[in-house]
JSON list of C-alpha atoms in Angstrom, two decimals:
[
{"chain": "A", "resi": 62, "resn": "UNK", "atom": "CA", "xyz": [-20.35, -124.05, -114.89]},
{"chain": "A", "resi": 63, "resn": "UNK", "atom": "CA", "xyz": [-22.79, -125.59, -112.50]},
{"chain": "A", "resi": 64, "resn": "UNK", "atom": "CA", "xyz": [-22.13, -127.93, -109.98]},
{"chain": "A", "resi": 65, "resn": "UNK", "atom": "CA", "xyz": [-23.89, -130.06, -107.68]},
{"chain": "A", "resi": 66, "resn": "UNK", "atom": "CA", "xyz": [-22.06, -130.76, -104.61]},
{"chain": "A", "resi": 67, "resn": "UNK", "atom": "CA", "xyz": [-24.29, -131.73, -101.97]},
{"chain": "A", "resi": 68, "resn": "UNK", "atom": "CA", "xyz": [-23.00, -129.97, -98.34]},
{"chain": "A", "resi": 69, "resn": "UNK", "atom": "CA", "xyz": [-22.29, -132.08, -95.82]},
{"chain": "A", "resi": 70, "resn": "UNK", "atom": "CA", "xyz": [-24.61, -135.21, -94.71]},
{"chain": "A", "resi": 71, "resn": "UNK", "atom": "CA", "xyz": [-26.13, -134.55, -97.75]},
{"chain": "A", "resi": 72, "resn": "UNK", "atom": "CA", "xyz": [-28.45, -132.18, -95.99]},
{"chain": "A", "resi": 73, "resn": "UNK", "atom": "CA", "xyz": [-29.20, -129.48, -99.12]},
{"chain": "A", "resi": 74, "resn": "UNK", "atom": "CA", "xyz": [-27.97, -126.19, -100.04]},
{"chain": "A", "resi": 75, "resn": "UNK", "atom": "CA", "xyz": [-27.65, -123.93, -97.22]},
{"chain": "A", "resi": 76, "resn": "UNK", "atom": "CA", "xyz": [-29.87, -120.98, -99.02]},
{"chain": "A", "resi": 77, "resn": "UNK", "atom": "CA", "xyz": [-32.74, -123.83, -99.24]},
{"chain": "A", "resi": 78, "resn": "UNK", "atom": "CA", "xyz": [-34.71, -121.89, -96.46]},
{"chain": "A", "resi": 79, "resn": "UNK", "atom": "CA", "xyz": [-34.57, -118.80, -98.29]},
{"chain": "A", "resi": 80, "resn": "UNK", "atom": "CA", "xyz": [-34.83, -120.45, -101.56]},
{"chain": "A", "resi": 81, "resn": "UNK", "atom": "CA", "xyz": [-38.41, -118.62, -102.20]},
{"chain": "A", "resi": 82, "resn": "UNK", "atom": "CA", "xyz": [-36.60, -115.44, -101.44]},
{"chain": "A", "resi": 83, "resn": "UNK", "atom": "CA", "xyz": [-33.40, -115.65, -103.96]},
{"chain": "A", "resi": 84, "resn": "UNK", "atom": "CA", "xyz": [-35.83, -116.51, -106.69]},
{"chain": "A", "resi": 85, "resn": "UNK", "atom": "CA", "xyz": [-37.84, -113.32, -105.99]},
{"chain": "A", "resi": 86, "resn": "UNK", "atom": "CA", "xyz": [-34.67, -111.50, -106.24]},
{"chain": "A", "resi": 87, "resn": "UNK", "atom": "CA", "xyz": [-33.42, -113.24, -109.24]},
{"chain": "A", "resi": 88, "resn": "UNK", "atom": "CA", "xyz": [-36.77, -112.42, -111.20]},
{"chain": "A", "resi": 89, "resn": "UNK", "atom": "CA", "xyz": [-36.06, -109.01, -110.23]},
{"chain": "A", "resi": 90, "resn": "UNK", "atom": "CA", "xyz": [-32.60, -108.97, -112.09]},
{"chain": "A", "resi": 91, "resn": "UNK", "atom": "CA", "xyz": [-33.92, -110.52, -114.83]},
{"chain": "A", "resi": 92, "resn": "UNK", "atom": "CA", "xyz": [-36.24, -107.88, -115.21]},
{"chain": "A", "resi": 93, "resn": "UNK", "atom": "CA", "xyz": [-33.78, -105.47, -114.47]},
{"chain": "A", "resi": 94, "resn": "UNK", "atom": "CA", "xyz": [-31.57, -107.29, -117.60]},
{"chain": "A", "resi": 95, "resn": "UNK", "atom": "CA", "xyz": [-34.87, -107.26, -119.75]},
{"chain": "A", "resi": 96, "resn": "UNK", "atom": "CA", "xyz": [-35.41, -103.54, -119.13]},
{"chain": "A", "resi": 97, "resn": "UNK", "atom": "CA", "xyz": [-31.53, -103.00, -120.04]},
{"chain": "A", "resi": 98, "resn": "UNK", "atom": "CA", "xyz": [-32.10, -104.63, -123.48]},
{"chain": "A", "resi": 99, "resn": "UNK", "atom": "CA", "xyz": [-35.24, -102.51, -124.04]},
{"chain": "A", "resi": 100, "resn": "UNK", "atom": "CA", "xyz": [-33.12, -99.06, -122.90]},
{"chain": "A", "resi": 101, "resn": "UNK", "atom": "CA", "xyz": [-30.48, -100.45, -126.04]},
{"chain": "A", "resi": 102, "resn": "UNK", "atom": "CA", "xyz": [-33.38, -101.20, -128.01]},
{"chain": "A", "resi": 103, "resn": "UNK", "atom": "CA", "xyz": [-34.88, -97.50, -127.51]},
{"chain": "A", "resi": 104, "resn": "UNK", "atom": "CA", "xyz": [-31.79, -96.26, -128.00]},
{"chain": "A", "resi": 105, "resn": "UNK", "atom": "CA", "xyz": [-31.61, -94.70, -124.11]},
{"chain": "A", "resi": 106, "resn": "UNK", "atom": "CA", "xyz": [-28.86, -92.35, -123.42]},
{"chain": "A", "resi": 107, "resn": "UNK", "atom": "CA", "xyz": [-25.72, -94.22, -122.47]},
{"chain": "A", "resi": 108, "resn": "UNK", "atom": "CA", "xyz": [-25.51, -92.71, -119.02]},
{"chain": "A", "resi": 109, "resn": "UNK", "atom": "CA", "xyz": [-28.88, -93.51, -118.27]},
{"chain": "A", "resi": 110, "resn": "UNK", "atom": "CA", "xyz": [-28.00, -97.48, -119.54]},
{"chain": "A", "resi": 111, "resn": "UNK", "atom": "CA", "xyz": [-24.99, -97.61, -117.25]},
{"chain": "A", "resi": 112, "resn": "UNK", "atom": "CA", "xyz": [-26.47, -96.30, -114.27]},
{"chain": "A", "resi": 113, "resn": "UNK", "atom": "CA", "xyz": [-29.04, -99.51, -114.69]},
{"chain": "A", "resi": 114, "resn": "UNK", "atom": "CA", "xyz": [-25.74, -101.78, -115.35]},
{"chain": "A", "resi": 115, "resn": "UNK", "atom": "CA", "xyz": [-24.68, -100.60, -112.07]},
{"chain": "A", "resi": 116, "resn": "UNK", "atom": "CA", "xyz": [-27.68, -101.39, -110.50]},
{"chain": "A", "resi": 117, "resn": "UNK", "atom": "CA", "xyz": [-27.93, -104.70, -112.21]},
{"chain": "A", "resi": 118, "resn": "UNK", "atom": "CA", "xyz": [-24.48, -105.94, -110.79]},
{"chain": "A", "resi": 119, "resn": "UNK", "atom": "CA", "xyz": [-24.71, -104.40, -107.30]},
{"chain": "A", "resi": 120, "resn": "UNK", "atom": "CA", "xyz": [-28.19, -106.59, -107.22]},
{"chain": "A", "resi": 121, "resn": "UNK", "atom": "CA", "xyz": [-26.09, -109.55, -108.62]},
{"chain": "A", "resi": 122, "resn": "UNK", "atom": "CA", "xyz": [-23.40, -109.06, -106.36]},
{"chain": "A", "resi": 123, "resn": "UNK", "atom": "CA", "xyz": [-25.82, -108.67, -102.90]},
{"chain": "A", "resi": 124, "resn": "UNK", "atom": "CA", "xyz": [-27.72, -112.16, -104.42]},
{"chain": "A", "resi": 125, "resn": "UNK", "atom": "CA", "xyz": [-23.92, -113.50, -104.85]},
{"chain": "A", "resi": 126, "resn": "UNK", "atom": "CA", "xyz": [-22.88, -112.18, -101.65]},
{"chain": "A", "resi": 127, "resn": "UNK", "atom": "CA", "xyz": [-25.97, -113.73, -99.48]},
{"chain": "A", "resi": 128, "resn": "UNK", "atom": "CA", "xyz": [-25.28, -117.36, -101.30]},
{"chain": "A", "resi": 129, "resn": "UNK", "atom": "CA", "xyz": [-21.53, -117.19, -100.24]},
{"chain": "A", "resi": 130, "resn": "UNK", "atom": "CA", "xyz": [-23.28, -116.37, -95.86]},
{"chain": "A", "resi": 131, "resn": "UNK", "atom": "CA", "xyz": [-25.51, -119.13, -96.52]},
{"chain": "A", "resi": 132, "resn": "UNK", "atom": "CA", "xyz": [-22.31, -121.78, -97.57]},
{"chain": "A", "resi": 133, "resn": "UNK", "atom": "CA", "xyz": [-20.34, -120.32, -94.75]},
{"chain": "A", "resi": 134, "resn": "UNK", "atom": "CA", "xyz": [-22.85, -121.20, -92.10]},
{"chain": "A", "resi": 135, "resn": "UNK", "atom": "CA", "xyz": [-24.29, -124.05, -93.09]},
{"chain": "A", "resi": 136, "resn": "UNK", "atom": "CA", "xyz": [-22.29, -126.40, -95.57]},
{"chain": "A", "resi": 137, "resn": "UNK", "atom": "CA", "xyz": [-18.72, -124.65, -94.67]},
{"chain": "A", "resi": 138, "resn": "UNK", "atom": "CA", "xyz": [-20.00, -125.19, -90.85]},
{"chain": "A", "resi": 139, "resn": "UNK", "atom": "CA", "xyz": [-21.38, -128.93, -91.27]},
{"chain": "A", "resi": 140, "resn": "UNK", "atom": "CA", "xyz": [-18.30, -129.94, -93.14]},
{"chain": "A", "resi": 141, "resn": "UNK", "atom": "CA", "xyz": [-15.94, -128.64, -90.59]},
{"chain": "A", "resi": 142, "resn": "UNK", "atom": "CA", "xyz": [-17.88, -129.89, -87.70]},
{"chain": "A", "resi": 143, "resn": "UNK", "atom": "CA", "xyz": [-17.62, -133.47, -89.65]},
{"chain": "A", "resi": 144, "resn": "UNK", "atom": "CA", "xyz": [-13.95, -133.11, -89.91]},
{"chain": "A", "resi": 145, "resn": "UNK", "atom": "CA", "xyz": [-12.02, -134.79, -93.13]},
{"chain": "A", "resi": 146, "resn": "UNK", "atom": "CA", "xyz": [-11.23, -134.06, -96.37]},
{"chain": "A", "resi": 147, "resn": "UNK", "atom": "CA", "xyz": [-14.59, -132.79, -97.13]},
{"chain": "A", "resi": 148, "resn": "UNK", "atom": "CA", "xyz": [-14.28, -130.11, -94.52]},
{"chain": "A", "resi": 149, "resn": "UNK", "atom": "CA", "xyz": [-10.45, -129.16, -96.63]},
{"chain": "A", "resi": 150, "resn": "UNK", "atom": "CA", "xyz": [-12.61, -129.51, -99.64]},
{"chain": "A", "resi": 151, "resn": "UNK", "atom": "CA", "xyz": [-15.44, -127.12, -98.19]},
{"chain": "A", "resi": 152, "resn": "UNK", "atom": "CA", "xyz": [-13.34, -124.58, -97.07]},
{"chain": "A", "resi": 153, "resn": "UNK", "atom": "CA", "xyz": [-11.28, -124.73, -100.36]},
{"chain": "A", "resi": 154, "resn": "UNK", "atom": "CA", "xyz": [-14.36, -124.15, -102.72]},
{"chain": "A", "resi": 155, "resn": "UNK", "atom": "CA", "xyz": [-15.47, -121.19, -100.36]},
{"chain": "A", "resi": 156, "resn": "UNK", "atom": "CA", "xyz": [-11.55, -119.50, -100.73]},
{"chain": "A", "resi": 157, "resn": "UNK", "atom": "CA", "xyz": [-12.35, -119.90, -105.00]},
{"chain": "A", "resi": 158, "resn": "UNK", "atom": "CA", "xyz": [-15.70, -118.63, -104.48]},
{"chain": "A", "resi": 159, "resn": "UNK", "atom": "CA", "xyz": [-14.60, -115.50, -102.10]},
{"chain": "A", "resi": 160, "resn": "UNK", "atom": "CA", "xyz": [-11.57, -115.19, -105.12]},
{"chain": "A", "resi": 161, "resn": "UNK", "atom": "CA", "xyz": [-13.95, -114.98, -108.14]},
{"chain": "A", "resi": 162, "resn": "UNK", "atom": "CA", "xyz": [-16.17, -112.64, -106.33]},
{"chain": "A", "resi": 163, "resn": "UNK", "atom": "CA", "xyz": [-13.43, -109.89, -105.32]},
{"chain": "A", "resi": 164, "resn": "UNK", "atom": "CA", "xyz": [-11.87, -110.57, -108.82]},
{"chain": "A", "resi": 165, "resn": "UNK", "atom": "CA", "xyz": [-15.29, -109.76, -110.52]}
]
């Protein structure tokens, strides 16, 4: 489910500076996914798949867990700086974020 909420003032994304960066990383996971697929395909030994699985989500989670910094300190910051509802809303969407993460 994608959305696209723009931070506050309308600014961008706060990972848009590093956005060169996070897709390096993310073609690195998908090639980490692709070479999981080939390891079924090849019928690799299951430890050997797993240990890749593992490596594939702590990659996803490090990717997930730099997005969340960058929304803290720049659209959670601008928001609360502007005040309003958009600074409850802000802070709100970074709580479900923070929950989905620790529940994942």
């Amino acid at each position: 489910m994608a959305t696209t909420t723009k931070s506050a003032g309308g600014t961008g994304h706060g990972y848009i500076s590093d956005k060169d960066r996070y897709l390096a990383r993310l073609k690195r996971i998908e090639g980490q996914a692709r070479g999981i697929h080939r390891m079924v395909d090849e019928d690799t030994y299951c430890i050997d798949i797993l240990t890749q699985i593992s490596a594939l989500t702590s990659a996803l989670e490090n990717v997930a867990l730099a997005l969340l910094d960058d929304h803290l300190k720049h659209c959670v910051v601008n928001a609360a700086q502007a005040g309003g509802p958009e600074a409850d809303e802000k802070i709100k969407e970074a709580s479900d974020a923070i929950a989905r993460l620790v529940k994942s």
